[in-house]
mmCIF file of C-alpha atoms in Angstrom:
data_model
loop_
_atom_site.group_PDB
_atom_site.id
_atom_site.type_symbol
_atom_site.label_atom_id
_atom_site.label_comp_id
_atom_site.label_asym_id
_atom_site.label_seq_id
_atom_site.Cartn_x
_atom_site.Cartn_y
_atom_site.Cartn_z
ATOM 1 C CA ASP A 16 17.444 8.698 -3.317
ATOM 2 C CA ALA A 17 15.618 9.951 -0.249
ATOM 3 C CA GLY A 18 12.632 7.944 -1.222
ATOM 4 C CA VAL A 19 9.081 9.240 -1.574
ATOM 5 C CA ILE A 20 8.745 12.445 0.296
ATOM 6 C CA GLN A 21 5.504 13.570 1.624
ATOM 7 C CA SER A 22 4.590 16.983 3.359
ATOM 8 C CA PRO A 23 3.410 18.019 5.668
ATOM 9 C CA ARG A 24 3.896 15.087 8.131
ATOM 10 C CA HIS A 25 0.930 16.444 10.379
ATOM 11 C CA GLU A 26 -1.781 18.754 9.699
ATOM 12 C CA VAL A 27 -4.451 19.900 11.912
ATOM 13 C CA THR A 28 -7.220 22.016 10.229
ATOM 14 C CA GLU A 29 -10.726 23.320 10.890
ATOM 15 C CA MET A 30 -13.788 21.838 9.350
ATOM 16 C CA GLY A 31 -14.435 23.784 6.079
ATOM 17 C CA GLN A 32 -10.753 24.744 5.202
ATOM 18 C CA GLU A 33 -8.956 23.716 2.212
ATOM 19 C CA VAL A 34 -6.213 21.028 2.779
ATOM 20 C CA THR A 35 -3.258 20.329 0.339
ATOM 21 C CA LEU A 36 -1.134 17.275 0.709
ATOM 22 C CA ARG A 37 2.163 17.165 -1.264
ATOM 23 C CA CYS A 38 4.116 14.085 -2.587
ATOM 24 C CA LYS A 39 7.409 13.953 -4.401
ATOM 25 C CA PRO A 40 7.960 10.540 -5.867
ATOM 26 C CA ILE A 41 11.294 8.823 -6.311
ATOM 27 C CA SER A 42 13.224 10.102 -9.356
ATOM 28 C CA GLY A 43 12.582 8.068 -12.525
ATOM 29 C CA HIS A 44 9.269 6.409 -11.251
ATOM 30 C CA ASN A 45 6.325 7.062 -13.588
ATOM 31 C CA SER A 46 3.594 5.587 -11.357
ATOM 32 C CA LEU A 47 2.106 7.276 -8.515
ATOM 33 C CA PHE A 48 -0.529 6.170 -5.971
ATOM 34 C CA TRP A 49 -2.571 8.057 -3.226
ATOM 35 C CA TYR A 50 -3.876 6.060 -0.271
ATOM 36 C CA ARG A 51 -5.908 6.847 2.666
ATOM 37 C CA GLN A 52 -5.807 4.732 5.792
ATOM 38 C CA THR A 53 -8.194 4.802 8.819
ATOM 39 C CA MET A 54 -8.801 2.348 11.514
ATOM 40 C CA MET A 55 -12.295 1.442 10.125
ATOM 41 C CA ARG A 56 -11.737 0.976 6.327
ATOM 42 C CA GLY A 57 -7.948 0.020 6.370
ATOM 43 C CA LEU A 58 -5.669 1.308 3.423
ATOM 44 C CA GLU A 59 -7.925 2.592 0.520
ATOM 45 C CA LEU A 60 -6.498 3.484 -2.992
ATOM 46 C CA LEU A 61 -7.796 6.948 -3.941
ATOM 47 C CA ILE A 62 -6.237 7.638 -7.143
ATOM 48 C CA TYR A 63 -3.313 6.306 -9.319
ATOM 49 C CA PHE A 64 -1.336 8.122 -11.999
ATOM 50 C CA ASN A 65 0.907 6.662 -14.845
ATOM 51 C CA ASN A 66 3.094 9.119 -16.605
ATOM 52 C CA ASN A 67 1.375 12.157 -15.044
ATOM 53 C CA VAL A 68 -2.021 11.006 -16.336
ATOM 54 C CA PRO A 69 -4.865 9.806 -13.840
ATOM 55 C CA ILE A 70 -5.614 6.253 -14.878
ATOM 56 C CA ASP A 71 -7.895 5.187 -12.054
ATOM 57 C CA ASP A 72 -9.696 7.743 -9.733
ATOM 58 C CA SER A 73 -12.557 5.459 -8.607
ATOM 59 C CA GLY A 74 -11.405 5.602 -5.172
ATOM 60 C CA MET A 75 -11.870 9.181 -4.692
ATOM 61 C CA PRO A 76 -14.637 9.587 -2.215
ATOM 62 C CA GLU A 77 -16.231 12.686 -3.413
ATOM 63 C CA ASP A 78 -16.027 15.880 -5.290
ATOM 64 C CA ARG A 79 -14.298 17.546 -2.449
ATOM 65 C CA PHE A 80 -11.362 15.496 -3.382
ATOM 66 C CA SER A 81 -9.069 16.261 -6.201
ATOM 67 C CA ALA A 82 -5.530 15.248 -7.135
ATOM 68 C CA LYS A 83 -2.987 16.527 -9.595
ATOM 69 C CA MET A 84 0.357 15.566 -11.094
ATOM 70 C CA PRO A 85 1.646 18.571 -13.034
ATOM 71 C CA ASN A 86 5.051 16.852 -13.720
ATOM 72 C CA ALA A 87 6.872 13.721 -12.985
ATOM 73 C CA SER A 88 8.490 14.859 -9.653
ATOM 74 C CA PHE A 89 5.374 16.410 -7.951
ATOM 75 C CA SER A 90 1.815 15.488 -6.920
ATOM 76 C CA THR A 91 -0.980 17.114 -4.872
ATOM 77 C CA LEU A 92 -4.040 15.792 -3.073
ATOM 78 C CA LYS A 93 -6.530 18.465 -2.191
ATOM 79 C CA ILE A 94 -9.511 18.438 -0.067
ATOM 80 C CA GLN A 95 -11.862 21.356 -0.307
ATOM 81 C CA PRO A 96 -13.725 21.761 2.077
ATOM 82 C CA SER A 97 -12.438 19.451 4.528
ATOM 83 C CA GLU A 98 -14.669 17.670 7.199
ATOM 84 C CA PRO A 99 -14.053 15.665 10.203
ATOM 85 C CA ARG A 100 -14.531 12.428 8.429
ATOM 86 C CA ASP A 101 -11.500 13.006 6.275
ATOM 87 C CA SER A 102 -9.260 12.576 9.236
ATOM 88 C CA ALA A 103 -6.908 9.834 8.368
ATOM 89 C CA VAL A 104 -3.219 9.084 7.357
ATOM 90 C CA TYR A 105 -2.638 9.878 3.596
ATOM 91 C CA PHE A 106 0.009 7.951 1.932
ATOM 92 C CA CYS A 107 1.716 8.434 -1.263
ATOM 93 C CA ALA A 108 3.572 5.677 -3.209
ATOM 94 C CA SER A 109 5.526 5.601 -6.368
ATOM 95 C CA SER A 110 6.873 2.855 -8.595
ATOM 96 C CA LEU A 111 8.115 2.226 -12.253
ATOM 97 C CA ALA A 112 5.162 1.337 -14.487
ATOM 98 C CA GLY A 113 4.215 -2.398 -14.995
ATOM 99 C CA GLN A 114 2.830 -5.200 -12.685
ATOM 100 C CA ALA A 115 6.164 -6.752 -11.637
ATOM 101 C CA THR A 116 7.498 -3.674 -9.945
ATOM 102 C CA GLU A 117 7.589 -2.788 -6.217
ATOM 103 C CA ALA A 118 6.012 0.390 -5.008
ATOM 104 C CA PHE A 119 7.725 2.444 -2.496
ATOM 105 C CA PHE A 120 5.669 4.539 0.163
ATOM 106 C CA GLY A 121 6.180 7.670 1.815
ATOM 107 C CA GLN A 122 5.842 8.214 5.678
ATOM 108 C CA GLY A 123 2.447 9.503 5.306
ATOM 109 C CA THR A 124 0.653 12.828 6.374
ATOM 110 C CA ARG A 125 -1.562 12.361 9.268
ATOM 111 C CA LEU A 126 -4.639 14.693 8.783
ATOM 112 C CA THR A 127 -6.838 15.858 11.629
ATOM 113 C CA VAL A 128 -9.958 17.965 10.724
ATOM 114 C CA VAL A 129 -11.638 19.506 13.960
ATOM 115 C CA ASP B 18 -12.340 -5.417 -3.337
ATOM 116 C CA ALA B 19 -9.228 -7.285 -2.305
ATOM 117 C CA LYS B 20 -8.831 -10.631 -4.079
ATOM 118 C CA THR B 21 -7.107 -12.262 -1.462
ATOM 119 C CA THR B 22 -8.068 -13.825 2.007
ATOM 120 C CA GLN B 23 -5.732 -13.853 5.082
ATOM 121 C CA PRO B 24 -6.131 -14.894 8.655
ATOM 122 C CA PRO B 25 -6.667 -11.727 10.831
ATOM 123 C CA SER B 26 -3.821 -12.402 13.288
ATOM 124 C CA MET B 27 -1.198 -14.925 14.070
ATOM 125 C CA ASP B 28 1.412 -15.206 16.887
ATOM 126 C CA CYS B 29 5.172 -16.526 16.424
ATOM 127 C CA ALA B 30 7.862 -17.186 18.782
ATOM 128 C CA GLU B 31 10.989 -14.939 18.462
ATOM 129 C CA GLY B 32 13.619 -17.023 16.427
ATOM 130 C CA ARG B 33 11.082 -19.279 14.829
ATOM 131 C CA ALA B 34 9.981 -19.310 11.367
ATOM 132 C CA ALA B 35 6.694 -17.307 10.699
ATOM 133 C CA ASN B 36 4.613 -18.734 7.904
ATOM 134 C CA LEU B 37 1.851 -16.422 6.737
ATOM 135 C CA PRO B 38 -0.877 -17.895 4.492
ATOM 136 C CA CYS B 39 -2.812 -16.167 1.682
ATOM 137 C CA ASN B 40 -5.728 -17.605 -0.387
ATOM 138 C CA HIS B 41 -6.055 -16.250 -3.794
ATOM 139 C CA SER B 42 -8.520 -18.671 -5.632
ATOM 140 C CA THR B 43 -9.640 -16.264 -8.282
ATOM 141 C CA ILE B 44 -6.096 -15.278 -9.388
ATOM 142 C CA SER B 45 -5.615 -14.820 -13.110
ATOM 143 C CA GLY B 46 -2.745 -16.213 -15.204
ATOM 144 C CA ASN B 47 -0.892 -13.004 -15.669
ATOM 145 C CA GLU B 48 -1.441 -11.679 -12.111
ATOM 146 C CA TYR B 49 1.395 -11.435 -9.589
ATOM 147 C CA VAL B 50 1.239 -12.162 -5.788
ATOM 148 C CA TYR B 51 2.677 -9.333 -3.780
ATOM 149 C CA TRP B 52 3.432 -9.077 -0.090
ATOM 150 C CA TYR B 53 3.913 -5.847 1.895
ATOM 151 C CA ARG B 54 4.166 -5.137 5.617
ATOM 152 C CA GLN B 55 3.206 -2.144 7.705
ATOM 153 C CA ILE B 56 4.880 -1.551 10.967
ATOM 154 C CA HIS B 57 3.035 0.691 13.244
ATOM 155 C CA SER B 58 2.412 4.263 12.008
ATOM 156 C CA GLN B 59 4.852 3.661 8.998
ATOM 157 C CA GLY B 60 4.266 3.416 5.340
ATOM 158 C CA PRO B 61 3.809 -0.057 3.889
ATOM 159 C CA GLN B 62 7.151 -1.839 2.941
ATOM 160 C CA TYR B 63 7.673 -3.981 0.008
ATOM 161 C CA ILE B 64 8.679 -7.572 0.993
ATOM 162 C CA ILE B 65 8.596 -10.003 -2.177
ATOM 163 C CA HIS B 66 6.641 -10.747 -5.197
ATOM 164 C CA GLY B 67 6.206 -13.743 -7.427
ATOM 165 C CA LEU B 68 4.322 -15.143 -10.321
ATOM 166 C CA LYS B 69 4.621 -18.857 -10.495
ATOM 167 C CA ASN B 70 7.848 -19.819 -9.040
ATOM 168 C CA ASN B 71 8.832 -19.769 -5.465
ATOM 169 C CA GLU B 72 10.959 -16.743 -4.669
ATOM 170 C CA THR B 73 13.434 -15.781 -2.015
ATOM 171 C CA ASN B 74 15.217 -12.616 -1.021
ATOM 172 C CA GLU B 75 16.987 -11.342 2.038
ATOM 173 C CA MET B 76 13.733 -10.553 3.911
ATOM 174 C CA ALA B 77 11.651 -13.562 3.134
ATOM 175 C CA SER B 78 10.529 -16.460 0.997
ATOM 176 C CA LEU B 79 7.463 -16.802 -1.025
ATOM 177 C CA ILE B 80 5.992 -20.237 -1.802
ATOM 178 C CA ILE B 81 3.112 -20.387 -4.447
ATOM 179 C CA THR B 82 1.240 -23.506 -4.896
ATOM 180 C CA GLU B 83 1.158 -25.135 -8.286
ATOM 181 C CA ASP B 84 -2.358 -24.117 -9.020
ATOM 182 C CA ARG B 85 -1.500 -20.549 -7.907
ATOM 183 C CA LYS B 86 -4.679 -20.337 -5.686
ATOM 184 C CA SER B 87 -2.531 -19.842 -2.454
ATOM 185 C CA SER B 88 0.752 -18.927 -1.182
ATOM 186 C CA THR B 89 2.830 -18.482 2.136
ATOM 187 C CA LEU B 90 5.091 -15.984 3.121
ATOM 188 C CA ILE B 91 7.979 -17.461 5.223
ATOM 189 C CA LEU B 92 10.033 -15.109 7.572
ATOM 190 C CA PRO B 93 12.782 -17.796 8.431
ATOM 191 C CA HIS B 94 13.927 -16.245 11.785
ATOM 192 C CA ALA B 95 11.373 -13.874 13.115
ATOM 193 C CA THR B 96 12.325 -11.172 15.335
ATOM 194 C CA LEU B 97 10.447 -8.672 17.389
ATOM 195 C CA ARG B 98 10.934 -6.047 14.904
ATOM 196 C CA ASP B 99 8.881 -8.282 12.328
ATOM 197 C CA THR B 100 5.617 -7.461 14.361
ATOM 198 C CA ALA B 101 3.577 -5.802 11.722
ATOM 199 C CA VAL B 102 0.491 -5.999 9.637
ATOM 200 C CA TYR B 103 1.330 -8.407 6.462
ATOM 201 C CA TYR B 104 -0.662 -7.772 3.443
ATOM 202 C CA CYS B 105 -0.958 -10.139 0.568
ATOM 203 C CA ILE B 106 -1.964 -8.538 -2.788
ATOM 204 C CA VAL B 107 -2.844 -9.776 -6.197
ATOM 205 C CA ARG B 108 -1.824 -7.268 -8.817
ATOM 206 C CA GLY B 109 -2.676 -7.573 -12.546
ATOM 207 C CA ASN B 110 -2.967 -5.473 -15.444
ATOM 208 C CA TYR B 111 -6.509 -3.974 -15.305
ATOM 209 C CA GLY B 112 -7.193 -2.839 -18.789
ATOM 210 C CA GLY B 113 -4.835 -0.045 -19.202
ATOM 211 C CA SER B 114 -4.327 0.724 -15.733
ATOM 212 C CA GLN B 115 -1.055 -1.357 -15.440
ATOM 213 C CA GLY B 116 -1.728 -2.654 -12.137
ATOM 214 C CA ASN B 117 -3.228 -1.164 -8.982
ATOM 215 C CA LEU B 118 -2.290 -2.087 -5.576
ATOM 216 C CA ILE B 119 -5.420 -2.874 -3.683
ATOM 217 C CA PHE B 120 -4.871 -3.839 -0.011
ATOM 218 C CA GLY B 121 -7.138 -5.897 2.171
ATOM 219 C CA LYS B 122 -7.137 -6.156 5.882
ATOM 220 C CA GLY B 123 -3.843 -8.155 6.051
ATOM 221 C CA THR B 124 -2.585 -10.490 8.818
ATOM 222 C CA LYS B 125 -1.370 -8.865 12.112
ATOM 223 C CA LEU B 126 1.765 -10.904 13.032
ATOM 224 C CA SER B 127 2.861 -10.607 16.688
ATOM 225 C CA VAL B 128 6.360 -11.953 17.441
ATOM 226 C CA LYS B 129 6.745 -12.832 21.052
ATOM 227 C CA PRO B 130 9.911 -13.154 23.053
#
């Protein structure tokens, strides 16, 4: 398996534009996590899906952020409209459901909003 | 908020054992201790996890105290490539959520020649 695949790897956009980040989890995994990492705030959990259903979205910063998982092999994180403070590295991770399973992370998408 | 406390940084000489401590004094009986690391600009990488017993794999050993309020990750022979931020995470079954992974600030380990 190629692991968790995120696209794009880098994204530069202008303030006010819509940004869509994509994630393909490892085949067979049924839990998916989206994280945001900045120097100031570290690695923050944004949202967590189990069997394509959002279980905990308490980390989503505001209504400008939305995440979907239409099927077991694809998830998106959308920011509309984007703001400079959204600049960060966004990571996606997947795992089998359950508390004794390891999560595998993608390489991240570095988002810069100018 | 993260349920663990780790020193912000540690140094280790190359070839020596690196012992990274973690306090999790409020851990519940069904919560696991996980360790991840993040090498600069990469995604976090799973290292090891345990519940009560000590665990060992090809990367590291995990020593959990009998009262489970603290643990130590041991890298037996640290190399320069082990320089990274190491995260200790307590993971449980939060209602129906089946286990969020909440990262704290971690310990920045610097392995020096």
